Amino acid sequence: MSAEHHVIDLVETDRQPADRAAPARRAASRTWNVRLVAAFAVGIVLGGAGVGVLRSSREERQRNATVSLVAFPASTSSSSGGDTEVVQMDGQLAVINAGPAPVTVKSVSGQRPGVQVQDTGHTRLVRPGGTAWISVELRIECALAFGSEPLSIRFSVETADRQVREVSYSVAVAGSAWHQGAERPCASLAEMARRQGQR
């Protein structure tokens, strides 16, 4: 019997420390899980913020690159003509920026049978929703200029991202301020030609 008292139960002694260490392991495991979840959440937030910044940057680039112009003949001033039924006039073209970002109009030109338009070399900054008055030189052949065919005006513009882009817009010449400004000089040229024909 005395031998039995000296036997050490290894199973019992191994269980005891294991039972005492289990709560510490569970706490460490929970802490590790919380850290993983926190790191995952931070990753999602940072990733979402990064995507948002990229999307915002891309949208801003697209907005800065968008050009939308509307134009119409605004007025005429001095005119001169020869004996060939061609009137040369100074005029203005109204240009409205219908886009979301400012643009600088660098050049304006247009040509179709009977009408030629060229800017005078001055650039104009046009803010969104704003209007610029572009000085142009007009060459109008009285017999051909005022048909129904629109005049395609080509613009060279610098956008907010400092890129130069080409855009065009069709304007009606018949019935416009340019047409009205050319009527009297064209009538004078026609009368002069009629008188010369009678000689």
Coordinates of C-alpha atoms in Angstrom, one line a residue:
M1 CA 0.0 0.0 0.0
S2 CA 2.8 2.3 0.8
A3 CA 4.0 1.9 -2.8
E4 CA 0.8 3.3 -4.0
H5 CA 1.3 6.5 -2.1
H6 CA 4.5 7.1 -4.0
V7 CA 3.0 6.8 -7.5
I8 CA 2.7 10.1 -9.2
D9 CA -0.3 10.5 -11.4
L10 CA 1.2 12.3 -14.5
V11 CA -2.2 12.6 -16.2
E12 CA -3.5 14.7 -13.3
T13 CA -0.6 17.0 -13.0
D14 CA -0.6 17.6 -16.8
R15 CA -4.3 18.5 -16.8
Q16 CA -4.0 21.0 -14.0
P17 CA -1.6 23.5 -15.7
A18 CA -3.4 22.9 -19.0
D19 CA -6.7 23.9 -17.4
R20 CA -5.1 27.0 -15.9
A21 CA -3.5 28.1 -19.2
A22 CA -6.7 27.6 -21.2
P23 CA -8.3 31.0 -20.2
A24 CA -5.0 32.8 -21.1
R25 CA -4.9 31.1 -24.5
R26 CA -8.6 32.0 -25.2
A27 CA -7.9 35.6 -24.2
A28 CA -4.9 35.7 -26.5
S29 CA -6.9 34.1 -29.3
R30 CA -9.7 36.7 -28.8
T31 CA -7.1 39.5 -28.8
W32 CA -5.6 38.2 -32.0
N33 CA -9.1 37.9 -33.6
V34 CA -9.9 41.4 -32.6
R35 CA -6.7 42.6 -34.2
L36 CA -7.3 40.7 -37.4
V37 CA -10.9 42.2 -37.6
A38 CA -9.5 45.7 -36.9
A39 CA -6.8 45.3 -39.5
F40 CA -9.4 44.1 -42.0
A41 CA -11.7 47.0 -41.2
V42 CA -8.9 49.5 -41.5
G43 CA -7.9 47.9 -44.9
I44 CA -11.5 48.2 -46.1
V45 CA -11.7 51.9 -45.0
L46 CA -8.3 52.8 -46.6
G47 CA -9.1 50.8 -49.7
G48 CA -12.5 52.5 -50.0
A49 CA -10.9 55.9 -49.4
G50 CA -8.2 55.2 -52.0
V51 CA -10.8 54.1 -54.6
G52 CA -12.8 57.3 -53.8
V53 CA -9.8 59.5 -54.3
L54 CA -9.0 57.7 -57.6
R55 CA -12.6 58.0 -58.8
S56 CA -12.7 61.7 -57.8
S57 CA -9.4 62.4 -59.5
R58 CA -10.6 60.6 -62.7
E59 CA -13.9 62.5 -62.6
E60 CA -12.0 65.8 -62.2
R61 CA -9.7 65.0 -65.2
Q62 CA -12.7 64.1 -67.3
R63 CA -14.4 67.3 -66.3
N64 CA -11.4 69.4 -67.1
A65 CA -11.0 67.7 -70.5
T66 CA -14.7 68.2 -71.5
V67 CA -15.3 71.0 -74.0
S68 CA -18.8 72.1 -75.0
L69 CA -19.1 75.4 -76.8
V70 CA -22.1 77.1 -78.3
A71 CA -21.6 80.0 -80.8
F72 CA -23.6 82.5 -82.8
P73 CA -22.9 85.5 -85.0
A74 CA -23.2 88.6 -82.7
S75 CA -22.5 91.7 -84.7
T76 CA -20.7 93.4 -87.5
S77 CA -19.0 96.8 -87.7
S78 CA -16.9 98.3 -90.5
S79 CA -17.1 96.8 -94.0
S80 CA -15.3 97.3 -97.3
G81 CA -16.1 95.9 -100.7
G82 CA -14.8 95.8 -104.2
D83 CA -16.3 95.3 -107.6
T84 CA -16.4 91.5 -107.3
E85 CA -19.5 91.3 -105.0
V86 CA -17.3 90.4 -102.0
V87 CA -17.7 92.2 -98.8
Q88 CA -15.1 92.2 -96.1
M89 CA -16.3 93.0 -92.6
D90 CA -15.2 93.1 -89.0
G91 CA -17.6 91.2 -86.7
Q92 CA -18.0 89.4 -83.5
L93 CA -18.8 85.8 -82.6
A94 CA -20.4 85.1 -79.3
V95 CA -19.0 82.0 -77.7
I96 CA -20.8 80.4 -74.7
N97 CA -19.0 77.8 -72.6
A98 CA -21.6 75.1 -71.9
G99 CA -19.0 72.8 -70.4
P100 CA -18.1 72.2 -66.7
A101 CA -14.6 73.8 -66.7
P102 CA -13.1 77.0 -68.0
V103 CA -11.5 77.0 -71.4
T104 CA -9.3 79.5 -73.3
V105 CA -10.3 80.0 -76.9
K106 CA -7.0 80.3 -78.8
S107 CA -8.2 80.5 -82.4
V108 CA -11.4 80.5 -84.4
S109 CA -11.9 79.8 -88.1
G110 CA -14.6 78.6 -90.5
Q111 CA -15.2 78.3 -94.2
R112 CA -17.9 77.3 -96.6
P113 CA -18.9 78.5 -100.1
G114 CA -19.6 82.2 -99.8
V115 CA -18.3 82.7 -96.2
Q116 CA -14.9 82.8 -94.6
V117 CA -14.3 83.6 -90.9
Q118 CA -11.0 84.1 -89.1
D119 CA -10.2 85.4 -85.6
T120 CA -8.0 88.4 -85.1
G121 CA -5.4 86.6 -82.9
H122 CA -6.7 87.4 -79.4
T123 CA -7.3 84.6 -76.9
R124 CA -10.3 84.6 -74.6
L125 CA -10.8 82.8 -71.3
V126 CA -14.4 81.6 -71.0
R127 CA -15.7 80.4 -67.6
P128 CA -18.4 77.7 -67.3
G129 CA -21.7 79.4 -68.3
G130 CA -19.9 82.5 -69.4
T131 CA -19.8 84.2 -72.8
A132 CA -16.8 85.6 -74.7
W133 CA -17.0 88.0 -77.6
I134 CA -14.5 86.9 -80.2
S135 CA -13.4 89.5 -82.8
V136 CA -13.4 88.0 -86.3
E137 CA -12.7 89.1 -89.9
L138 CA -15.4 88.1 -92.4
R139 CA -15.2 87.6 -96.1
I140 CA -18.7 87.3 -97.6
E141 CA -19.5 86.6 -101.3
C142 CA -23.0 88.2 -101.5
A143 CA -24.3 85.8 -104.1
L144 CA -23.4 82.7 -102.1
A145 CA -23.2 83.6 -98.5
F146 CA -26.8 83.5 -97.3
G147 CA -28.1 80.0 -98.3
S148 CA -29.4 77.6 -95.7
E149 CA -26.2 75.6 -95.3
P150 CA -24.7 76.2 -91.8
L151 CA -21.1 77.4 -91.3
S152 CA -18.9 75.0 -89.3
I153 CA -16.8 77.1 -86.9
R154 CA -13.6 75.3 -85.7
F155 CA -12.2 76.3 -82.3
S156 CA -8.8 75.6 -80.9
V157 CA -9.1 75.7 -77.1
E158 CA -6.9 75.1 -74.1
T159 CA -8.7 73.2 -71.3
A160 CA -8.1 73.4 -67.6
D161 CA -5.7 70.5 -67.8
R162 CA -3.5 72.6 -70.2
Q163 CA -4.3 70.4 -73.2
V164 CA -5.2 72.0 -76.6
R165 CA -8.3 70.5 -78.2
E166 CA -10.1 71.1 -81.4
V167 CA -13.9 71.4 -81.4
S168 CA -16.5 72.6 -83.9
Y169 CA -19.9 74.1 -83.8
S170 CA -22.3 74.9 -86.7
V171 CA -23.8 78.3 -86.9
A172 CA -26.6 79.6 -89.2
V173 CA -25.4 82.6 -91.3
A174 CA -28.8 83.3 -93.0
G175 CA -30.8 85.7 -90.9
S176 CA -28.0 86.3 -88.5
A177 CA -26.4 89.6 -87.4
W178 CA -23.7 88.9 -90.0
H179 CA -26.4 88.6 -92.7
Q180 CA -28.0 91.8 -91.6
G181 CA -24.7 93.6 -91.5
A182 CA -23.8 92.5 -95.0
E183 CA -27.2 93.4 -96.6
R184 CA -26.5 97.0 -97.3
P185 CA -22.9 96.6 -98.6
C186 CA -24.1 93.7 -100.8
A187 CA -27.0 95.9 -102.1
S188 CA -24.5 98.7 -102.8
L189 CA -22.2 96.3 -104.7
A190 CA -25.1 94.9 -106.7
E191 CA -26.3 98.4 -107.6
M192 CA -22.7 99.4 -108.7
A193 CA -22.5 96.3 -110.8
R194 CA -25.9 97.1 -112.4
R195 CA -24.8 100.6 -113.3
Q196 CA -21.5 99.4 -114.7
G197 CA -23.4 96.9 -116.8
Q198 CA -25.6 99.6 -118.2
R199 CA -22.7 101.6 -119.6

